[in-house]
Short mmCIF file of C-alpha atoms in Angstrom, two decimals:
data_model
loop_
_atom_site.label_atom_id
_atom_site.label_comp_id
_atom_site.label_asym_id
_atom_site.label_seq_id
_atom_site.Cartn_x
_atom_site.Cartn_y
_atom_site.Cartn_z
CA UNK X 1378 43.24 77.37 153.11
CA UNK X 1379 44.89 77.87 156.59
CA UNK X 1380 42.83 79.83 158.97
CA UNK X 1381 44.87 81.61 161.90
CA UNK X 1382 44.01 80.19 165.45
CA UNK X 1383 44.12 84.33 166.42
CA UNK X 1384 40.88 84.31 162.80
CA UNK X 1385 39.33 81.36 164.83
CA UNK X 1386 39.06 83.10 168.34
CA UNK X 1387 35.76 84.45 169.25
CA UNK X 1388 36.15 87.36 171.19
CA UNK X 1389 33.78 88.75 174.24
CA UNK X 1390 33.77 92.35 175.58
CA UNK X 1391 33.53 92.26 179.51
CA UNK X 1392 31.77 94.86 181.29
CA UNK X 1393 31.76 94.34 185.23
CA UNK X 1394 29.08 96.97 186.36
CA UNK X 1395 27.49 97.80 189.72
CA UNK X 1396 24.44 99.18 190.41
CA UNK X 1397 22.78 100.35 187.52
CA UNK X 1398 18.31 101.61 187.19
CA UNK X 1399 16.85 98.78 184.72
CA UNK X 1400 15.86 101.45 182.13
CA UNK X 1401 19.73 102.98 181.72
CA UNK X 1402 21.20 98.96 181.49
CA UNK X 1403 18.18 98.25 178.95
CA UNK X 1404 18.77 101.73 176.42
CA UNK X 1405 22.22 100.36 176.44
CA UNK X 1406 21.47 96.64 175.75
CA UNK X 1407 19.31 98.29 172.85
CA UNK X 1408 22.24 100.33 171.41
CA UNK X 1409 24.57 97.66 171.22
CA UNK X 1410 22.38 95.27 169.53
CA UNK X 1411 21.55 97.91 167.11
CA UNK X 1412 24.82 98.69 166.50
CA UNK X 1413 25.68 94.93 165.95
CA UNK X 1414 22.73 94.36 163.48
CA UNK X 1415 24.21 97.37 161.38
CA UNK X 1416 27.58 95.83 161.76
CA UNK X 1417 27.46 92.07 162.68
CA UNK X 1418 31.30 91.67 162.78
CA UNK X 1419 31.41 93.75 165.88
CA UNK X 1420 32.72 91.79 169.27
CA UNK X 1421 30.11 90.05 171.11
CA UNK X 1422 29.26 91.73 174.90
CA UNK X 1423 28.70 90.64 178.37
CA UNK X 1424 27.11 92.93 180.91
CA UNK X 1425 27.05 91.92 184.16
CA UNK X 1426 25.40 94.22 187.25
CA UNK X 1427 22.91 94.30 189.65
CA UNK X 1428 19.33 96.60 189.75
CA UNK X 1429 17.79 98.62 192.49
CA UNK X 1430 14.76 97.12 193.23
CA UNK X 1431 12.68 96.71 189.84
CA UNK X 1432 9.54 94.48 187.73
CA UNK X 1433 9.85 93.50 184.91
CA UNK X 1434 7.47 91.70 182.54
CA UNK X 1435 7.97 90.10 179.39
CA UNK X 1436 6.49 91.23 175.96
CA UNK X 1437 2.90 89.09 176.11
CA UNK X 1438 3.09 88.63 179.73
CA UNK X 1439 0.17 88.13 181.87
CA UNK X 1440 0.00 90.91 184.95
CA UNK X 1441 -2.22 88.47 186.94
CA UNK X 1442 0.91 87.41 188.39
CA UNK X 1443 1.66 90.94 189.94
CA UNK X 1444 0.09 90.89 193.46
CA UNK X 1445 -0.79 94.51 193.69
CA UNK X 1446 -2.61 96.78 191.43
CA UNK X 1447 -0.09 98.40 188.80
CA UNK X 1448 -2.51 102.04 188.87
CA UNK X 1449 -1.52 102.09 192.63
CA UNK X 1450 1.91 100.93 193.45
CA UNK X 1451 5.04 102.31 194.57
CA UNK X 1452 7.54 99.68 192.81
CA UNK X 1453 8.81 100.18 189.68
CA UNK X 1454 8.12 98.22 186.27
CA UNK X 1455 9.00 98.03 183.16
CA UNK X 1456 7.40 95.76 180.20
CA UNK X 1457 10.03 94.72 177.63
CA UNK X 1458 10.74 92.59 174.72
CA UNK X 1459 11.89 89.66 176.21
CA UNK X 1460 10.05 86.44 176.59
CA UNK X 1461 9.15 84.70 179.63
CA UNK X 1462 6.64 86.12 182.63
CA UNK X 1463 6.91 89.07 185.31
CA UNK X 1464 10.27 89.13 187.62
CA UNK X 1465 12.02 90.96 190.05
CA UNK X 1466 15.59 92.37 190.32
CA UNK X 1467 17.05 93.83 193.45
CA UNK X 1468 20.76 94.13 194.37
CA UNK X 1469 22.30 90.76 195.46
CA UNK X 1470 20.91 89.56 192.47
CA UNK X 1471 23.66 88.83 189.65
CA UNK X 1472 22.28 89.97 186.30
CA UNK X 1473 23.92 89.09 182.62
CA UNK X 1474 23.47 90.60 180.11
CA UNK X 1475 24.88 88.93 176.81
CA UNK X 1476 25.09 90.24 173.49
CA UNK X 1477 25.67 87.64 170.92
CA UNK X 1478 26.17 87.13 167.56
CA UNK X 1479 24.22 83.26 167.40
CA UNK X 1480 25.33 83.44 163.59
CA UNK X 1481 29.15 82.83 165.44
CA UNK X 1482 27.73 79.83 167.42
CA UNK X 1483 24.00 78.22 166.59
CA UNK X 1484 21.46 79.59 164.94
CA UNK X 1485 19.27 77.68 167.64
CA UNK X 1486 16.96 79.46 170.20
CA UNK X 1487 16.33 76.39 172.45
CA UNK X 1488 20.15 75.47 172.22
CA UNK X 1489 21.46 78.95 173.30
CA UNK X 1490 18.73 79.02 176.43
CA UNK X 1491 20.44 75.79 177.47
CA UNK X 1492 23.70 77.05 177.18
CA UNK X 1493 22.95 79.76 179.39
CA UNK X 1494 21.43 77.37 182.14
CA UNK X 1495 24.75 75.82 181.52
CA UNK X 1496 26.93 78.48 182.47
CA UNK X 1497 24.77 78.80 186.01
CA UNK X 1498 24.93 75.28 186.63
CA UNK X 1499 28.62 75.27 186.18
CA UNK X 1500 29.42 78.48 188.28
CA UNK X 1501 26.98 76.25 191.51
CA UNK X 1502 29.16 73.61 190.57
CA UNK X 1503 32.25 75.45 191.76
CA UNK X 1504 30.26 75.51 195.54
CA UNK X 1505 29.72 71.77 195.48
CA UNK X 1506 25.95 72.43 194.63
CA UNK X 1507 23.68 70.36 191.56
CA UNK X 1508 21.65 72.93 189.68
CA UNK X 1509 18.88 71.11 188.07
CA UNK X 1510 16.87 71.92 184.97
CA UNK X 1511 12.89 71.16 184.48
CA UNK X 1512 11.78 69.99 181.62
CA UNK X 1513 9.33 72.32 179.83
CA UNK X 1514 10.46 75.68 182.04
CA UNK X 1515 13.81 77.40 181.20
CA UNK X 1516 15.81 78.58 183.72
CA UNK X 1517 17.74 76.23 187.25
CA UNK X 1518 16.39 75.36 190.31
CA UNK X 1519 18.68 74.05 193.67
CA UNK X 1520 16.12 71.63 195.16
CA UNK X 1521 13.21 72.69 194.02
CA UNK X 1522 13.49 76.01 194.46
CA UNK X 1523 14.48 78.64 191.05
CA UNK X 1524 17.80 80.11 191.43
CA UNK X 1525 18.44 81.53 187.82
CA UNK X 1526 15.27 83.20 186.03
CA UNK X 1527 16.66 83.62 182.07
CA UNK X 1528 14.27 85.58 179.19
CA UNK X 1529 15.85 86.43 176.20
CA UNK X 1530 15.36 88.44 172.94
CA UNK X 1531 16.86 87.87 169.45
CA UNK X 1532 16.93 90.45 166.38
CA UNK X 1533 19.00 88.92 163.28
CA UNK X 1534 20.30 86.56 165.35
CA UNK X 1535 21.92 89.46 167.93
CA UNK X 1536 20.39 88.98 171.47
CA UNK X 1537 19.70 91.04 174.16
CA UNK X 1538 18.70 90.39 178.32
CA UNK X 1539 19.73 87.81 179.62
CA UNK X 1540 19.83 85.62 183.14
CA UNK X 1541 19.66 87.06 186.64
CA UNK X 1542 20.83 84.76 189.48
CA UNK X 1543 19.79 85.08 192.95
CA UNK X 1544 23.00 84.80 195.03
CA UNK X 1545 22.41 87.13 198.02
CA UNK X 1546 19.14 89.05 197.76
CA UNK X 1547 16.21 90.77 200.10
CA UNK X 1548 13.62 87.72 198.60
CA UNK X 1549 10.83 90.26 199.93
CA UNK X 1550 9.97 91.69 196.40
CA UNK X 1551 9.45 88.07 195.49
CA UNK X 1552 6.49 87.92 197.62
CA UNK X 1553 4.60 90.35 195.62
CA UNK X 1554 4.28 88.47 192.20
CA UNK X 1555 3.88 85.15 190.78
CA UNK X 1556 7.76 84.61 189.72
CA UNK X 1557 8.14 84.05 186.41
CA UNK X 1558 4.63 82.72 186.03
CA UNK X 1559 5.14 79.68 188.14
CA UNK X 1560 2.93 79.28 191.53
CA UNK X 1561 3.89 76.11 192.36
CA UNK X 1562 7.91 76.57 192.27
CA UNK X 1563 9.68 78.35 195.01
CA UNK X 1564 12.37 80.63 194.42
CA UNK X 1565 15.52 80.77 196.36
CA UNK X 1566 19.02 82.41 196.90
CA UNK X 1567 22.26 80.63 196.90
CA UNK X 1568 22.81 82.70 200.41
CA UNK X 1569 20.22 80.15 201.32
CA UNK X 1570 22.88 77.21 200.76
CA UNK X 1571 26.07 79.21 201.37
CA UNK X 1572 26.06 81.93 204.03
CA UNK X 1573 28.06 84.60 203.09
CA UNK X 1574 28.11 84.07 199.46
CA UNK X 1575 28.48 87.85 197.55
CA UNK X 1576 27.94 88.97 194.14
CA UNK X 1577 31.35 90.26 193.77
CA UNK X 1578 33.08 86.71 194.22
CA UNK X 1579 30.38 85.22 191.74
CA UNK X 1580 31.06 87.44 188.77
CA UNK X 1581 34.13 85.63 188.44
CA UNK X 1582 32.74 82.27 188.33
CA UNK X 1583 30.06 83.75 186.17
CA UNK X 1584 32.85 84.82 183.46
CA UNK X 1585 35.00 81.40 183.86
CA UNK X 1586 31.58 79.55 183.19
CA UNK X 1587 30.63 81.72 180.02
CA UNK X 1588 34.10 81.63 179.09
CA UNK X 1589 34.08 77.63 178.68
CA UNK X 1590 30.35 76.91 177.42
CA UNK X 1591 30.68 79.45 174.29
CA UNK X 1592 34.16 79.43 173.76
CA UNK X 1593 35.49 82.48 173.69
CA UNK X 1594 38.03 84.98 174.89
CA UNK X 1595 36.96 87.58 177.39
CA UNK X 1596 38.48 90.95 176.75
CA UNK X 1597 37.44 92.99 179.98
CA UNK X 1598 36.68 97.08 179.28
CA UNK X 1599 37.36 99.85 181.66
CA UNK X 1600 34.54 101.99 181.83
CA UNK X 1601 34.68 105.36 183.47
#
């Protein structure tokens, strides 16, 4: 049987967002993985936006690692379904939010957690810079320091969240938790290794890289 190369092409919805509050961006994640588990042929999606200054922590999370008491504080937070430990998201931050049919790609967790530390190592590629891994701990770190925090959920194989990288943020809100659990690993900004760097010139690097790594053809949507 001959399979068209048009049959063979997996396709990715694009939608380049702003600003949007973490709860809005997460109903919506919800819908369209709920409408993809009803319908699993539907095209995969990529989100990407930034947050007004929000917490999140992951389902199972420990709030030890919140530095002020949660009855008494004036900063938002949300607990979700995603793995991994408490973060933060504020604008300058470059959140991603891919929804994924793994049954087009790997039915593999741990594989499609590297891929996405693949895409961010490939877009600090572009700026000359080596984003490492750590064995054990998910996410990449410039010298030490964590640039890209990723926590991911999967239902039938659709997933939901995503990665956020730090390209130009106000690192204050970082101050107040334990990031992602680890006390011993500084988190940084890639403002901290290019001055100047925005968001906006990012996203593109950010859709070239997940372009290549899952191979697939980004069809961008105009949103009103």
């Amino acid at each position: 049987m001959i399979h068209s190369k048009e049959a063979q092409v997996k396709r990715c919805l694009l939608y380049n967002k702003g600003l949007m509050p973490y709860q809005e961006a997460h109903e919506w994640q919800k819908s369209l993985l709920a409408e993809r588990v009803h319908n699993p042929h539907l095209d995969d999606v990529l989100i990407l936006l930034e947050h007004p200054p929000v917490y999140t922590l992951g389902q199972g999370s420990n709030s030890e690692f919140l530095k002020f008491d949660i009855a008494q504080n004036q900063f938002a937070i949300y607990r979700t379904e995603r793995g991994g430990e408490v973060t933060y998201h504020c604008p300058g931050q470059l959140v991603g939010y891919p929804i994924l049919n793994l049954q087009r790609y790997c039915k593999d967790l741990h594989w499609y957690l590297r891929q996405l530390e693949e895409v961010i190592i490939r877009v600090l590629a572009v700026y000359g810079l080596s984003g490492d891994r750590i064995p054990s701990l998910t996410g990449v770190w410039l010298e030490g320091r964590k640039v890209a925090a990723i926590g991911i959920k999967v239902s039938r194989w659709i997933t939901m969240h995503g990665f956020a990288l730090n390209v130009c943020p106000d690192m204050t809100g970082f101050g107040r938790i334990v990031p992602c659990g680890i006390a011993d690993k500084p988190v940084g900004s890639l403002a901290e290794w290019i001055p100047g760097i925005t968001c906006a010139e990012v996203r593109s690097h950010i859709v070239q890289a997940f372009t290549e790594v899952f191979g697939i053809e980004i069809v961008e949507e105009i949103m009103k």
